[in-house]
Short mmCIF file of C-alpha atoms in Angstrom, two decimals:
data_model
loop_
_atom_site.label_atom_id
_atom_site.label_comp_id
_atom_site.label_asym_id
_atom_site.label_seq_id
_atom_site.Cartn_x
_atom_site.Cartn_y
_atom_site.Cartn_z
CA UNK A 214 68.23 5.35 -9.62
CA UNK A 215 65.65 2.95 -8.39
CA UNK A 216 62.35 2.40 -10.35
CA UNK A 217 60.78 4.80 -8.11
CA UNK A 218 63.36 7.43 -9.11
CA UNK A 219 65.05 7.29 -5.94
CA UNK A 220 69.02 6.75 -5.42
CA UNK A 221 69.61 3.06 -4.82
CA UNK A 222 69.27 2.24 -1.12
CA UNK A 223 72.41 0.63 0.21
CA UNK A 224 73.48 -0.87 3.42
CA UNK A 225 77.14 -1.24 4.59
CA UNK A 226 78.16 -3.86 6.97
CA UNK A 227 81.69 -2.95 8.30
CA UNK A 228 83.93 -4.25 11.26
CA UNK A 229 86.75 -1.88 10.92
CA UNK A 230 88.06 1.57 10.11
CA UNK A 231 85.75 1.64 7.08
CA UNK A 232 87.99 2.98 4.31
CA UNK A 233 85.84 1.37 1.65
CA UNK A 234 82.65 2.78 3.10
CA UNK A 235 84.59 6.15 2.91
CA UNK A 236 85.41 5.51 -0.74
CA UNK A 237 81.62 4.89 -1.22
CA UNK A 238 80.69 8.07 0.80
CA UNK A 239 83.32 10.16 -1.34
CA UNK A 240 81.60 8.98 -4.63
CA UNK A 241 78.12 9.77 -3.51
CA UNK A 242 79.29 12.96 -2.61
CA UNK A 243 81.25 13.81 -5.93
CA UNK A 244 77.89 12.61 -7.61
CA UNK A 245 79.62 9.68 -9.54
CA UNK A 246 77.55 7.09 -7.57
CA UNK A 247 73.54 7.23 -7.78
CA UNK A 248 73.26 5.67 -4.20
CA UNK A 249 72.24 6.53 -0.79
CA UNK A 250 72.95 5.10 2.89
CA UNK A 251 69.88 3.27 3.85
CA UNK A 252 71.94 2.05 6.99
CA UNK A 253 75.65 1.33 8.11
CA UNK A 254 75.61 -1.66 10.51
CA UNK A 255 78.73 -2.95 12.33
CA UNK A 256 79.43 -6.00 14.84
CA UNK A 257 81.80 -3.74 16.72
CA UNK A 258 80.49 -0.77 18.76
CA UNK A 259 83.88 1.20 18.39
CA UNK A 260 84.24 0.42 14.66
CA UNK A 261 85.41 3.69 12.81
CA UNK A 262 82.87 2.99 10.08
CA UNK A 263 80.19 3.86 12.49
CA UNK A 264 81.69 7.17 13.07
CA UNK A 265 82.08 7.79 9.39
CA UNK A 266 78.37 7.06 8.76
CA UNK A 267 77.28 9.47 11.43
CA UNK A 268 79.49 11.99 10.37
CA UNK A 269 78.03 11.60 6.80
CA UNK A 270 74.56 11.72 8.36
CA UNK A 271 73.80 8.19 7.79
CA UNK A 272 71.79 5.91 10.19
CA UNK A 273 74.52 3.78 12.07
CA UNK A 274 73.40 0.77 13.96
CA UNK A 275 75.65 -1.52 16.42
CA UNK A 276 74.08 -4.88 16.49
CA UNK A 277 75.91 -6.81 19.24
CA UNK A 278 77.01 -10.29 18.66
CA UNK A 279 76.70 -10.71 22.34
CA UNK A 280 73.10 -10.05 22.31
CA UNK A 281 72.47 -13.23 20.31
CA UNK A 282 72.64 -17.03 21.17
CA UNK A 283 74.04 -17.99 18.00
CA UNK A 284 75.04 -17.20 14.42
CA UNK A 285 71.81 -17.99 12.91
CA UNK A 286 70.10 -15.73 15.56
CA UNK A 287 72.65 -12.91 14.78
CA UNK A 288 72.18 -13.27 11.00
CA UNK A 289 68.40 -12.89 11.87
CA UNK A 290 68.85 -9.74 13.64
CA UNK A 291 71.05 -8.17 10.86
CA UNK A 292 68.42 -9.11 8.27
CA UNK A 293 65.54 -7.41 10.43
CA UNK A 294 67.94 -4.22 10.40
CA UNK A 295 68.30 -4.43 6.66
CA UNK A 296 64.65 -4.87 5.82
CA UNK A 297 63.62 -2.11 8.32
CA UNK A 298 65.94 0.31 6.47
CA UNK A 299 64.51 -1.04 3.13
CA UNK A 300 68.04 -1.73 1.78
CA UNK A 301 68.09 -2.90 -1.73
CA UNK A 302 71.87 -3.75 -1.95
CA UNK A 303 74.10 -4.93 1.05
CA UNK A 304 77.68 -4.06 0.57
CA UNK A 305 80.13 -5.83 2.87
CA UNK A 306 83.08 -3.81 3.64
CA UNK A 307 85.50 -5.22 5.83
CA UNK A 308 82.75 -7.23 7.80
CA UNK A 309 84.52 -9.82 9.74
CA UNK A 310 81.81 -12.49 10.30
CA UNK A 311 80.80 -15.29 7.81
CA UNK A 312 77.09 -14.79 7.05
CA UNK A 313 75.04 -17.92 7.15
CA UNK A 314 73.42 -19.78 4.18
CA UNK A 315 69.84 -18.43 5.42
CA UNK A 316 71.08 -14.75 5.29
CA UNK A 317 72.51 -15.19 1.70
CA UNK A 318 69.62 -17.09 0.44
CA UNK A 319 67.21 -14.11 1.83
CA UNK A 320 69.06 -11.48 -0.06
CA UNK A 321 70.20 -13.51 -3.08
CA UNK A 322 71.93 -11.43 -5.69
CA UNK A 323 71.63 -8.31 -3.48
CA UNK A 324 74.95 -8.75 -1.12
CA UNK A 325 78.30 -7.72 -2.64
CA UNK A 326 81.71 -8.27 -0.90
CA UNK A 327 85.12 -6.76 -1.70
CA UNK A 328 88.02 -8.97 -1.56
CA UNK A 329 91.87 -8.20 -1.72
CA UNK A 330 92.94 -10.44 -4.27
CA UNK A 331 92.31 -11.71 -7.88
CA UNK A 332 89.52 -14.45 -6.82
CA UNK A 333 89.41 -17.36 -7.20
CA UNK A 334 93.30 -17.03 -6.02
CA UNK A 335 93.68 -16.48 -2.32
CA UNK A 336 90.14 -16.62 -0.85
CA UNK A 337 89.65 -16.13 2.98
CA UNK A 338 91.60 -14.28 5.48
CA UNK A 339 94.88 -12.38 5.03
CA UNK A 340 94.70 -12.74 1.15
CA UNK A 341 97.71 -10.22 0.49
CA UNK A 342 100.00 -12.47 2.92
CA UNK A 343 98.80 -15.43 0.91
CA UNK A 344 100.02 -13.85 -2.24
CA UNK A 345 103.27 -12.71 -1.06
CA UNK A 346 103.79 -16.38 0.69
CA UNK A 347 102.96 -17.82 -2.92
CA UNK A 348 105.23 -15.81 -4.72
CA UNK A 349 103.06 -14.25 -7.42
CA UNK A 350 103.89 -11.23 -9.46
CA UNK A 351 100.26 -10.22 -9.77
CA UNK A 352 97.40 -9.68 -7.26
CA UNK A 353 94.62 -7.31 -7.30
CA UNK A 354 90.90 -7.11 -5.95
CA UNK A 355 87.57 -8.31 -6.78
CA UNK A 356 83.96 -7.28 -6.10
CA UNK A 357 81.64 -10.20 -5.98
CA UNK A 358 78.29 -11.27 -5.31
CA UNK A 359 78.06 -13.34 -2.24
CA UNK A 360 77.14 -16.97 -2.05
CA UNK A 361 77.06 -19.50 0.53
CA UNK A 362 80.88 -20.13 0.06
CA UNK A 363 83.78 -17.92 1.29
CA UNK A 364 84.61 -15.58 -1.39
CA UNK A 365 83.16 -17.91 -4.25
CA UNK A 366 80.47 -16.01 -5.57
CA UNK A 367 80.04 -14.53 -8.90
CA UNK A 368 82.54 -11.86 -10.17
CA UNK A 369 81.51 -8.40 -10.68
CA UNK A 370 84.58 -6.48 -11.54
CA UNK A 371 88.53 -6.90 -10.80
CA UNK A 372 91.60 -5.20 -11.41
CA UNK A 373 95.04 -6.25 -11.08
CA UNK A 374 98.19 -4.59 -9.30
CA UNK A 375 102.08 -5.66 -9.52
CA UNK A 376 103.53 -7.50 -6.61
CA UNK A 377 107.03 -5.80 -6.13
CA UNK A 378 109.85 -7.58 -4.95
CA UNK A 379 110.38 -5.67 -1.78
CA UNK A 380 106.59 -5.66 -0.64
CA UNK A 381 105.59 -6.18 2.62
CA UNK A 382 101.98 -7.09 3.54
CA UNK A 383 101.61 -3.46 4.53
CA UNK A 384 102.59 -1.89 1.00
CA UNK A 385 100.95 -4.72 -1.02
CA UNK A 386 97.81 -3.81 1.22
CA UNK A 387 97.93 -0.43 0.50
CA UNK A 388 98.46 -0.69 -3.31
CA UNK A 389 95.38 -2.97 -3.41
CA UNK A 390 93.40 -0.65 -1.23
CA UNK A 391 93.75 2.14 -3.86
CA UNK A 392 92.24 -0.22 -6.38
CA UNK A 393 89.41 -1.12 -3.96
CA UNK A 394 88.45 2.34 -3.48
CA UNK A 395 87.92 2.77 -7.34
CA UNK A 396 86.44 -0.65 -7.73
CA UNK A 397 83.67 -0.74 -5.20
CA UNK A 398 81.85 2.46 -6.22
CA UNK A 399 82.21 1.33 -9.74
CA UNK A 400 80.39 -2.14 -8.92
CA UNK A 401 77.92 -0.37 -6.99
CA UNK A 402 77.10 1.87 -10.02
CA UNK A 403 76.69 -0.75 -12.40
CA UNK A 404 73.94 -2.48 -9.81
CA UNK A 405 72.41 1.10 -9.52
CA UNK A 406 72.21 1.35 -13.12
CA UNK A 407 70.44 -1.79 -13.52
CA UNK A 408 73.39 -3.30 -15.86
CA UNK A 409 74.34 -6.40 -13.84
CA UNK A 410 72.71 -9.93 -14.87
CA UNK A 411 73.77 -12.94 -13.00
CA UNK A 412 74.01 -16.18 -15.06
CA UNK A 413 75.10 -19.13 -13.22
CA UNK A 414 78.41 -18.14 -11.78
CA UNK A 415 79.08 -15.41 -14.37
CA UNK A 416 77.98 -11.82 -14.17
CA UNK A 417 76.94 -10.09 -17.59
CA UNK A 418 77.63 -6.51 -17.56
CA UNK A 419 75.01 -5.00 -20.28
CA UNK A 420 77.17 -2.81 -22.49
CA UNK A 421 73.72 -0.68 -23.19
CA UNK A 422 74.64 2.66 -21.62
CA UNK A 423 71.36 3.80 -20.14
CA UNK A 424 70.35 7.24 -18.79
CA UNK A 425 70.48 6.75 -14.99
CA UNK A 426 67.74 9.46 -14.38
CA UNK A 427 65.07 7.46 -16.51
CA UNK A 428 66.07 3.80 -15.73
CA UNK A 429 65.28 1.12 -13.17
CA UNK A 430 67.57 -1.62 -11.84
CA UNK A 431 64.97 -4.16 -13.24
CA UNK A 432 65.74 -3.47 -17.13
CA UNK A 433 66.12 -1.09 -19.84
CA UNK A 434 64.86 2.39 -20.20
CA UNK A 435 61.40 3.24 -18.77
CA UNK A 436 59.16 5.96 -18.98
CA UNK A 437 59.79 6.72 -15.26
CA UNK B 367 125.95 -16.40 -21.11
CA UNK B 368 127.37 -19.55 -19.02
CA UNK B 369 130.26 -19.50 -16.84
CA UNK B 370 132.32 -20.67 -19.92
CA UNK B 371 131.32 -17.57 -21.96
CA UNK B 372 128.64 -19.68 -24.10
CA UNK B 373 125.25 -18.62 -24.44
CA UNK B 374 122.74 -20.64 -22.14
CA UNK B 375 121.97 -24.13 -23.57
CA UNK B 376 118.16 -24.52 -23.45
CA UNK B 377 116.12 -27.77 -24.29
CA UNK B 378 112.47 -27.24 -25.51
CA UNK B 379 109.72 -29.80 -24.97
CA UNK B 380 106.94 -29.24 -27.11
CA UNK B 381 103.82 -31.41 -28.52
CA UNK B 382 102.06 -28.99 -30.68
CA UNK B 383 102.58 -25.97 -33.03
CA UNK B 384 105.40 -24.56 -30.95
CA UNK B 385 104.35 -20.95 -31.19
CA UNK B 386 106.26 -20.36 -27.79
CA UNK B 387 109.10 -21.91 -29.23
CA UNK B 388 108.99 -19.65 -32.34
CA UNK B 389 108.98 -16.68 -29.86
CA UNK B 390 112.23 -17.95 -28.28
CA UNK B 391 113.84 -18.63 -31.76
CA UNK B 392 112.95 -14.78 -32.57
CA UNK B 393 114.32 -13.38 -29.46
CA UNK B 394 117.60 -15.33 -29.83
CA UNK B 395 117.47 -14.18 -33.35
CA UNK B 396 116.92 -10.63 -32.40
CA UNK B 397 119.77 -10.76 -30.10
CA UNK B 398 117.56 -10.02 -27.09
CA UNK B 399 118.03 -13.77 -25.25
CA UNK B 400 121.59 -15.01 -24.69
CA UNK B 401 120.69 -18.60 -25.26
CA UNK B 402 120.97 -21.36 -27.91
CA UNK B 403 119.23 -24.58 -28.94
CA UNK B 404 121.10 -27.50 -27.28
CA UNK B 405 117.92 -29.58 -28.32
CA UNK B 406 114.18 -29.57 -29.31
CA UNK B 407 112.24 -32.80 -28.18
CA UNK B 408 108.70 -33.93 -28.94
CA UNK B 409 106.65 -36.89 -28.11
CA UNK B 410 104.81 -36.31 -31.63
CA UNK B 411 106.42 -36.92 -34.95
CA UNK B 412 104.57 -34.50 -36.45
CA UNK B 413 104.76 -31.42 -34.10
CA UNK B 414 105.24 -28.44 -35.92
CA UNK B 415 107.68 -27.40 -33.19
CA UNK B 416 110.00 -30.01 -34.64
CA UNK B 417 110.01 -28.52 -37.98
CA UNK B 418 110.48 -25.00 -36.63
CA UNK B 419 113.70 -26.27 -34.76
CA UNK B 420 114.95 -27.88 -38.02
CA UNK B 421 114.27 -24.79 -39.99
CA UNK B 422 116.19 -22.85 -37.27
CA UNK B 423 119.14 -25.22 -37.63
CA UNK B 424 118.51 -26.82 -33.96
CA UNK B 425 118.72 -30.58 -33.15
CA UNK B 426 115.20 -31.74 -33.32
CA UNK B 427 114.35 -35.17 -31.66
CA UNK B 428 111.33 -37.13 -31.79
CA UNK B 429 111.06 -39.47 -28.41
CA UNK B 430 108.37 -41.88 -29.22
CA UNK B 431 106.12 -42.98 -26.08
CA UNK B 432 105.12 -46.21 -27.77
CA UNK B 433 108.64 -47.34 -27.57
CA UNK B 434 108.90 -47.19 -23.71
CA UNK B 435 106.82 -49.50 -21.36
CA UNK B 436 105.63 -46.93 -18.95
CA UNK B 437 106.07 -43.20 -17.76
CA UNK B 438 109.00 -43.93 -15.77
CA UNK B 439 110.87 -45.26 -18.91
CA UNK B 440 109.83 -42.53 -21.16
CA UNK B 441 110.75 -39.93 -18.46
CA UNK B 442 114.22 -41.62 -18.29
CA UNK B 443 114.59 -41.52 -22.21
CA UNK B 444 113.90 -37.98 -22.16
CA UNK B 445 116.33 -37.23 -19.40
CA UNK B 446 118.97 -39.16 -21.46
CA UNK B 447 118.56 -36.76 -24.55
CA UNK B 448 118.67 -33.86 -22.09
CA UNK B 449 121.73 -35.01 -20.68
CA UNK B 450 123.46 -35.92 -24.10
CA UNK B 451 122.66 -32.45 -25.31
CA UNK B 452 124.22 -30.69 -22.54
CA UNK B 453 121.04 -29.05 -21.75
CA UNK B 454 121.26 -26.46 -19.00
CA UNK B 455 117.50 -25.33 -18.83
CA UNK B 456 114.56 -27.21 -19.85
CA UNK B 457 111.57 -25.13 -21.15
CA UNK B 458 108.20 -26.81 -21.68
CA UNK B 459 106.33 -25.03 -24.33
CA UNK B 460 103.20 -26.89 -24.77
CA UNK B 461 104.36 -30.37 -23.61
CA UNK B 462 101.12 -32.56 -23.21
CA UNK B 463 102.83 -35.05 -20.72
CA UNK B 464 102.98 -34.92 -17.04
CA UNK B 465 106.64 -35.37 -15.93
CA UNK B 466 107.15 -37.67 -13.15
CA UNK B 467 108.79 -36.89 -9.86
CA UNK B 468 112.01 -38.62 -10.83
CA UNK B 469 112.55 -36.26 -13.85
CA UNK B 470 111.60 -33.17 -11.92
CA UNK B 471 114.28 -33.91 -9.32
CA UNK B 472 117.04 -34.97 -11.54
CA UNK B 473 116.46 -31.51 -12.83
CA UNK B 474 115.53 -29.61 -10.02
CA UNK B 475 115.44 -25.78 -10.57
CA UNK B 476 116.29 -26.30 -14.36
CA UNK B 477 113.07 -26.83 -15.77
CA UNK B 478 110.65 -24.15 -16.58
CA UNK B 479 106.94 -24.24 -17.94
CA UNK B 480 104.42 -21.45 -19.23
CA UNK B 481 100.83 -21.46 -18.36
CA UNK B 482 97.95 -19.55 -19.68
CA UNK B 483 96.63 -18.33 -16.47
CA UNK B 484 97.61 -16.26 -13.41
CA UNK B 485 98.53 -19.17 -11.31
CA UNK B 486 97.47 -20.06 -8.55
CA UNK B 487 94.17 -19.73 -10.54
CA UNK B 488 93.29 -22.31 -13.18
CA UNK B 489 95.93 -24.97 -13.04
CA UNK B 490 95.69 -27.88 -15.33
CA UNK B 491 94.17 -28.33 -18.83
CA UNK B 492 92.02 -25.66 -20.53
CA UNK B 493 92.94 -22.69 -18.33
CA UNK B 494 91.47 -20.30 -20.73
CA UNK B 495 88.06 -22.39 -20.57
CA UNK B 496 88.15 -22.45 -16.79
CA UNK B 497 88.55 -18.59 -16.53
CA UNK B 498 85.70 -18.08 -18.76
CA UNK B 499 83.44 -20.39 -16.97
CA UNK B 500 84.43 -18.98 -13.73
CA UNK B 501 83.57 -15.37 -14.84
CA UNK B 502 86.98 -13.60 -14.00
CA UNK B 503 87.56 -10.14 -15.50
CA UNK B 504 91.55 -10.56 -15.31
CA UNK B 505 93.49 -13.49 -16.61
CA UNK B 506 97.10 -13.72 -17.78
CA UNK B 507 100.21 -15.95 -18.31
CA UNK B 508 102.72 -17.35 -15.76
CA UNK B 509 106.15 -18.61 -16.08
CA UNK B 510 107.16 -21.03 -13.34
CA UNK B 511 109.75 -23.63 -12.13
CA UNK B 512 108.32 -27.13 -12.37
CA UNK B 513 108.01 -29.06 -9.27
CA UNK B 514 106.11 -32.50 -8.51
CA UNK B 515 102.58 -30.96 -8.70
CA UNK B 516 100.61 -29.83 -11.75
CA UNK B 517 101.26 -26.10 -12.22
CA UNK B 518 102.37 -25.57 -8.69
CA UNK B 519 106.02 -24.66 -8.75
CA UNK B 520 107.61 -21.21 -7.79
CA UNK B 521 106.61 -18.59 -10.11
CA UNK B 522 109.23 -16.67 -12.07
CA UNK B 523 107.08 -13.96 -14.29
CA UNK B 524 103.26 -13.29 -14.58
CA UNK B 525 101.43 -10.75 -16.67
CA UNK B 526 97.94 -10.01 -16.85
CA UNK B 527 95.10 -9.49 -19.56
CA UNK B 528 91.62 -8.32 -19.38
CA UNK B 529 88.91 -10.94 -20.05
CA UNK B 530 86.40 -9.24 -22.36
CA UNK B 531 82.67 -9.74 -22.14
CA UNK B 532 82.37 -11.11 -25.75
CA UNK B 533 85.50 -13.48 -25.28
CA UNK B 534 85.46 -16.94 -26.57
CA UNK B 535 88.07 -19.45 -25.65
CA UNK B 536 89.74 -18.55 -28.96
CA UNK B 537 89.90 -14.69 -28.58
CA UNK B 538 91.12 -15.26 -24.77
CA UNK B 539 93.48 -17.54 -25.69
CA UNK B 540 94.88 -15.42 -28.53
CA UNK B 541 95.25 -12.45 -26.25
CA UNK B 542 97.04 -14.37 -23.44
CA UNK B 543 99.41 -16.10 -26.26
CA UNK B 544 100.70 -12.43 -27.09
CA UNK B 545 101.78 -12.16 -23.45
CA UNK B 546 103.14 -15.75 -23.11
CA UNK B 547 105.47 -14.68 -26.28
CA UNK B 548 106.97 -11.68 -24.22
CA UNK B 549 107.08 -13.46 -21.03
CA UNK B 550 108.82 -16.73 -21.85
CA UNK B 551 112.13 -15.23 -23.35
CA UNK B 552 111.96 -12.65 -20.68
CA UNK B 553 112.06 -15.50 -18.11
CA UNK B 554 114.47 -17.52 -19.84
CA UNK B 555 116.77 -14.34 -20.04
CA UNK B 556 116.88 -13.84 -16.38
CA UNK B 557 117.84 -17.33 -15.93
CA UNK B 558 120.66 -16.92 -18.36
CA UNK B 559 121.72 -13.56 -16.62
CA UNK B 560 121.75 -15.64 -13.16
CA UNK B 561 119.35 -13.39 -11.69
CA UNK B 562 116.89 -15.92 -10.55
CA UNK B 563 117.19 -17.45 -6.75
CA UNK B 564 114.68 -20.06 -5.70
CA UNK B 565 113.77 -19.58 -1.98
CA UNK B 566 111.15 -22.05 -0.83
CA UNK B 567 108.19 -21.39 -3.11
CA UNK B 568 109.10 -17.63 -4.15
CA UNK B 569 111.65 -16.78 -6.60
CA UNK B 570 113.81 -13.74 -6.09
CA UNK B 571 114.94 -11.67 -9.17
CA UNK B 572 117.98 -10.08 -8.24
CA UNK B 573 117.96 -6.43 -9.12
CA UNK B 574 121.33 -6.20 -9.74
CA UNK B 575 121.81 -5.61 -13.20
CA UNK B 576 125.02 -7.49 -14.48
CA UNK B 577 126.89 -7.55 -17.89
CA UNK B 578 125.89 -10.73 -19.47
CA UNK B 579 129.13 -10.88 -21.38
CA UNK B 580 131.13 -11.32 -18.25
CA UNK B 581 128.89 -13.13 -15.78
CA UNK B 582 127.97 -16.50 -14.88
CA UNK B 583 124.40 -17.80 -13.99
CA UNK B 584 125.79 -18.72 -10.57
CA UNK B 585 126.32 -15.08 -9.17
CA UNK B 586 127.56 -11.61 -9.66
CA UNK B 587 130.19 -10.39 -11.96
CA UNK B 588 133.36 -12.45 -12.45
CA UNK B 589 136.67 -11.77 -13.83
CA UNK B 590 135.88 -14.21 -16.75
#
């Protein structure tokens, strides 16, 4: 809950089918995630994520890269939409564009991403393929705050999965996706409960359990 | 068992207290690892590993780096001891010297190392410190074949451990060490059973269970 007693306003950026978006929708519907959709944004008009957002009754906005002269102008347009909808936490969920330093700095500590590997191993594209090619026995998923690098920001939560001898990119991706669908709502919930503190490149998870109905994201229990 | 029906002859190289050596000794004593010590070698005269080897009745050899003019000459001396003792698999266990390309090539596919991280994350020294400084939530241990890089060779087995909020380098190292003590004997056993096949940078573990009393490391069941 926000300091105003309102559920955390999240903005989701997605390019694809939006399965992580759906996991967040489901967690909110189950009542396990004290958040609401301020807006869902896509760089692709036909992204299934936009359809899922509309079905859920959330504002769904297509921001067309072709309408902007360069990356910086596009990032600025995204920022305007995010600010218009009073987004408190931006969640990247399969958003296939690199966001520039200006975007990241404007929203410092308020942008999360989910990545299908145990970072710092296998950053960038096709992390599951990279893991298979490297021959690892363990991979997993990571939710991290976004900094100016590619998948280099402070880590919020991670979980591991085995890589099995007969795995293909598809079977490994499916196993990791199950973990992603648990992990992302859990990470957003920690943020909503005000339990995350970034210190350098480490994220401290405050162990103090707080009553989410009376607490702000800024700190400990408040009178509300 | 070797093609000759003899337990796999392993040579262990260790610089320190030799806790992984002890785990291997214990697995052999329990009868869960079909191997024997051809020789234990250290670059330090006072290494506890040498003492453990002698207690177990294994040949223990101190090869003094000061007796050799450079790294290559020292590596050559190690190779001579390894060959004299008819070592089939070299196991690095806290050996604090980088082995040169000549050494690695002479024993291609016959040198294993254990490393206290989920490689490719955190190669090199102080892997546990690196993991804490990076803020990961999951670390672990890796047994890999040694190639010419630092902790870059094909991965045999890995297992994960959680990194806890209050972990110090000591507590995380202790948790990883427990995994190491299970993992290294298991990896050596797979080698002894002839179940490991290196293909490029991947290690295939043959799923076919074979009777270790009638099988060579080179392949499937034999008439023996």
